[in-house]
Tab-separated table of C-alpha atoms in Angstrom:
chain	number	residue	atom	x	y	z
L	118	MET	CA	-0.105	-0.012	0.126
L	119	ALA	CA	1.142	3.350	-0.767
L	120	ASP	CA	2.215	5.751	2.087
L	121	THR	CA	-0.438	8.175	1.165
L	122	THR	CA	-3.432	5.609	1.899
L	123	PHE	CA	-4.816	7.905	4.598
L	124	PRO	CA	-4.725	11.705	5.089
L	125	ARG	CA	-2.122	12.837	7.774
L	126	MET	CA	-2.598	14.845	10.906
L	127	SER	CA	-1.401	18.538	10.324
L	128	GLY	CA	0.892	20.607	12.699
L	129	TRP	CA	1.665	19.254	16.103
L	130	LYS	CA	-1.166	16.875	16.126
L	131	ASN	CA	-0.482	13.014	16.575
L	132	GLY	CA	-2.039	10.309	14.276
L	133	TYR	CA	-1.716	6.549	13.862
L	134	ASP	CA	1.896	5.503	12.824
L	135	PRO	CA	1.775	5.155	8.961
L	136	LYS	CA	4.038	2.252	8.748
L	137	GLN	CA	2.203	0.198	11.385
L	138	VAL	CA	-1.168	1.091	9.662
L	139	ASP	CA	0.039	0.465	6.220
L	140	SER	CA	1.441	-2.863	7.357
L	141	PHE	CA	-1.635	-3.926	8.948
L	142	PHE	CA	-4.056	-2.981	6.193
L	143	LYS	CA	-1.729	-4.974	3.779
L	144	ARG	CA	-1.848	-8.073	5.937
L	145	ALA	CA	-5.708	-7.672	6.244
L	146	ARG	CA	-6.047	-7.552	2.527
L	147	GLU	CA	-3.925	-10.543	1.985
L	148	SER	CA	-5.883	-12.478	4.654
L	149	PHE	CA	-9.233	-11.274	3.324
L	150	GLU	CA	-8.524	-12.288	-0.098
L	151	ARG	CA	-7.205	-15.611	0.701
L	152	PRO	CA	-9.617	-18.339	-0.524
L	153	THR	CA	-9.348	-20.426	2.508
L	154	PRO	CA	-8.314	-18.977	5.872
L	155	GLN	CA	-4.784	-19.858	6.957
L	156	PRO	CA	-3.208	-19.981	10.526
L	157	GLY	CA	-2.232	-16.383	11.354
L	158	ASP	CA	-4.778	-14.786	9.237
L	159	LEU	CA	-6.460	-11.711	10.593
L	160	ASP	CA	-10.154	-11.717	11.390
L	161	SER	CA	-12.879	-9.402	12.554
L	162	ARG	CA	-11.538	-9.738	16.127
L	163	ALA	CA	-8.062	-9.025	15.234
L	164	VAL	CA	-9.280	-5.832	13.432
L	165	ARG	CA	-11.422	-4.964	16.323
L	166	THR	CA	-8.777	-4.918	18.782
L	167	VAL	CA	-5.720	-3.664	16.704
L	168	GLY	CA	-3.941	-0.643	18.131
L	169	PHE	CA	-1.436	1.703	16.527
L	170	ASP	CA	1.167	3.922	18.004
L	171	LEU	CA	0.659	7.780	17.935
L	172	VAL	CA	3.287	9.747	16.032
L	173	ARG	CA	3.428	13.387	14.911
L	174	LYS	CA	1.928	13.930	11.560
L	175	GLY	CA	0.667	10.271	11.294
L	176	TYR	CA	-2.485	9.079	9.693
L	177	HIS	CA	-5.592	10.862	10.773
L	178	VAL	CA	-7.166	8.682	13.454
L	179	ALA	CA	-10.846	9.106	12.743
L	180	VAL	CA	-10.335	8.227	8.870
L	181	VAL	CA	-8.196	5.045	10.171
L	182	ASP	CA	-10.872	4.233	12.614
L	183	ALA	CA	-13.701	4.534	10.096
L	184	ALA	CA	-11.751	2.352	7.550
L	185	LEU	CA	-11.270	-0.347	10.477
L	186	ASP	CA	-14.949	-0.302	11.150
L	187	ARG	CA	-15.553	-1.247	7.504
L	188	LEU	CA	-12.716	-3.732	7.453
L	189	GLU	CA	-14.241	-5.446	10.620
L	190	ASP	CA	-17.738	-5.602	9.076
L	191	ALA	CA	-16.213	-7.065	5.877
L	192	PHE	CA	-14.537	-9.663	7.746
L	193	ALA	CA	-17.437	-10.621	9.938
L	194	LYS	CA	-19.510	-10.891	6.653
L	195	GLN	CA	-16.959	-13.133	4.987
L	196	ALA	CA	-16.980	-15.483	7.981
L	197	ARG	CA	-20.599	-15.660	7.919
L	198	ASP	CA	-20.654	-16.418	4.231
L	199	ARG	CA	-17.787	-19.071	4.341
L	200	LEU	CA	-19.782	-20.823	7.244
L	201	ILE	CA	-23.017	-20.749	5.144
L	202	ALA	CA	-21.185	-22.036	2.066
L	203	GLN	CA	-19.322	-24.762	4.026
L	204	SER	CA	-22.025	-25.918	6.359
L	205	GLY	CA	-25.411	-24.117	5.186
L	206	GLN	CA	-27.704	-21.531	6.489
L	207	ASP	CA	-28.751	-23.693	9.567
L	208	ALA	CA	-25.145	-23.912	10.912
L	209	TRP	CA	-24.694	-20.173	10.632
L	210	VAL	CA	-28.163	-19.706	12.353
L	211	SER	CA	-26.898	-22.236	15.176
L	212	GLU	CA	-23.722	-20.449	15.589
L	213	LEU	CA	-25.305	-17.084	15.845
L	214	THR	CA	-27.908	-18.455	18.316
L	215	ARG	CA	-25.122	-20.006	20.503
L	216	VAL	CA	-23.200	-16.557	20.723
L	217	ALA	CA	-26.516	-14.600	21.278
L	218	ALA	CA	-27.460	-16.932	24.112
L	219	SER	CA	-23.970	-16.368	25.759
L	220	LEU	CA	-24.817	-12.693	25.781
L	221	ARG	CA	-28.381	-13.152	27.079
L	222	GLY	CA	-26.872	-14.544	30.354
L	223	ARG	CA	-25.748	-11.303	30.906
L	224	LEU	CA	-28.611	-9.196	29.752
L	225	VAL	CA	-31.241	-10.805	31.624
L	226	ARG	CA	-29.645	-9.987	34.992
L	227	GLU	CA	-30.684	-7.393	37.193
L	228	PRO	CA	-29.369	-3.705	36.866
L	229	GLY	CA	-26.168	-3.429	38.790
L	230	GLU	CA	-25.429	-7.131	38.553
L	231	HIS	CA	-24.430	-7.413	34.913
L	232	PHE	CA	-20.893	-7.653	35.551
L	233	ASP	CA	-18.620	-8.013	38.510
L	234	ASN	CA	-17.378	-4.989	40.419
L	235	PRO	CA	-13.453	-4.281	39.767
L	236	ALA	CA	-11.252	-5.032	42.532
L	237	PRO	CA	-10.855	-2.993	45.241
L	238	GLY	CA	-8.994	0.551	44.331
L	239	VAL	CA	-9.358	-0.298	40.662
L	240	ILE	CA	-11.175	1.959	38.310
L	241	GLY	CA	-14.095	0.556	36.109
L	242	TYR	CA	-17.045	1.592	34.043
L	243	ASP	CA	-19.953	3.380	35.539
L	244	ILE	CA	-22.551	0.957	36.291
L	245	ASP	CA	-25.598	3.134	35.336
L	246	GLN	CA	-24.000	3.721	31.942
L	247	VAL	CA	-23.424	0.081	31.152
L	248	ASP	CA	-26.767	-0.859	32.441
L	249	ASP	CA	-28.335	1.574	30.064
L	250	MET	CA	-26.336	-0.127	27.004
L	251	CYS	CA	-27.250	-3.483	28.070
L	252	GLU	CA	-31.179	-2.433	28.169
L	253	LYS	CA	-30.410	-1.051	24.567
L	254	VAL	CA	-28.687	-4.221	23.451
L	255	ASN	CA	-31.205	-6.390	25.068
L	256	ALA	CA	-33.953	-4.448	23.399
L	257	TYR	CA	-32.208	-4.985	19.952
L	258	PHE	CA	-31.976	-8.670	20.408
L	259	THR	CA	-35.281	-9.228	21.832
L	260	GLN	CA	-37.477	-6.717	20.420
L	261	GLY	CA	-35.633	-5.635	17.157
L	262	VAL	CA	-35.304	-2.098	18.358
L	263	ALA	CA	-33.064	-0.315	15.824
L	264	MET	CA	-29.465	0.045	16.878
L	265	SER	CA	-26.291	0.273	14.799
L	266	VAL	CA	-23.364	-1.704	15.321
L	267	ASP	CA	-21.246	1.613	15.545
L	268	GLN	CA	-23.434	2.636	18.561
L	269	VAL	CA	-22.095	-0.497	20.263
L	270	ARG	CA	-18.605	-0.200	18.660
L	271	ARG	CA	-18.112	3.390	19.680
L	272	VAL	CA	-19.861	3.586	23.101
L	273	LEU	CA	-17.689	5.308	25.969
L	274	PHE	CA	-18.371	4.879	29.659
L	275	LYS	CA	-17.440	7.342	32.433
L	276	THR	CA	-15.225	5.708	34.937
L	277	ALA	CA	-15.995	4.978	38.559
L	278	LYS	CA	-14.669	2.944	41.582
L	279	GLY	CA	-15.838	0.122	43.861
L	280	ASN	CA	-19.615	-0.812	43.901
L	281	LYS	CA	-20.308	1.924	41.586
L	282	ALA	CA	-18.312	0.512	38.826
L	283	TYR	CA	-18.213	-2.529	36.588
L	284	ASP	CA	-14.874	-4.513	35.720
L	285	GLU	CA	-13.593	-3.179	32.475
L	286	ASP	CA	-12.129	-6.118	31.079
L	287	GLN	CA	-15.658	-8.151	31.471
L	288	VAL	CA	-17.508	-5.157	29.773
L	289	ASP	CA	-15.155	-4.970	27.013
L	290	ALA	CA	-15.159	-8.597	26.230
L	291	PHE	CA	-19.188	-8.495	26.428
L	292	ILE	CA	-18.999	-5.398	24.079
L	293	ASP	CA	-16.758	-7.354	21.476
L	294	ARG	CA	-19.059	-10.287	21.442
L	295	VAL	CA	-22.058	-8.015	20.854
L	296	VAL	CA	-20.313	-6.220	17.904
L	297	GLU	CA	-19.251	-9.619	16.678
L	298	VAL	CA	-22.826	-10.823	16.424
L	299	MET	CA	-24.264	-7.417	15.076
L	300	ALA	CA	-21.573	-7.142	12.396
L	301	SER	CA	-22.272	-10.586	10.945
L	302	VAL	CA	-26.030	-10.107	10.802
L	303	ASP	CA	-26.208	-6.453	9.250
């Protein structure tokens, strides 16, 4: 990929390291275009969790993030299509149902009990905000209430401590699974 794939930040603003971004997108393209997945290939989870160093005059963060969102969606849809082609529509629905069921266990809990509290003295996510997101996700899955994958993907929670907070790692893992399901459906 060319060095000018994405616009760069100007002035003293930091952006994503162009070499890292270009290398990642090159590897993603190779993985995506391969007819059958190989060990070490990238997938939607790898795209969702990638991180880049910030450097002066690097690539524009918002533009790269938007491209990563589209790439993640493309990988999720490709995985869905491959599963359907290999094992049929019923296998895909079964897998989707299995993953959604694992999410449902958290969604049916009472407010304040969706996730564990962080360890003493450790900062976590604000319980009320996370509970609100869980209600919206539950309405999406159970009532078909409109919600975009980007609303989940880009959610930001205030931080809190103690019994006013949820463990960040648990919430992040849950959000990742919700995004995975929504991206494969849309």
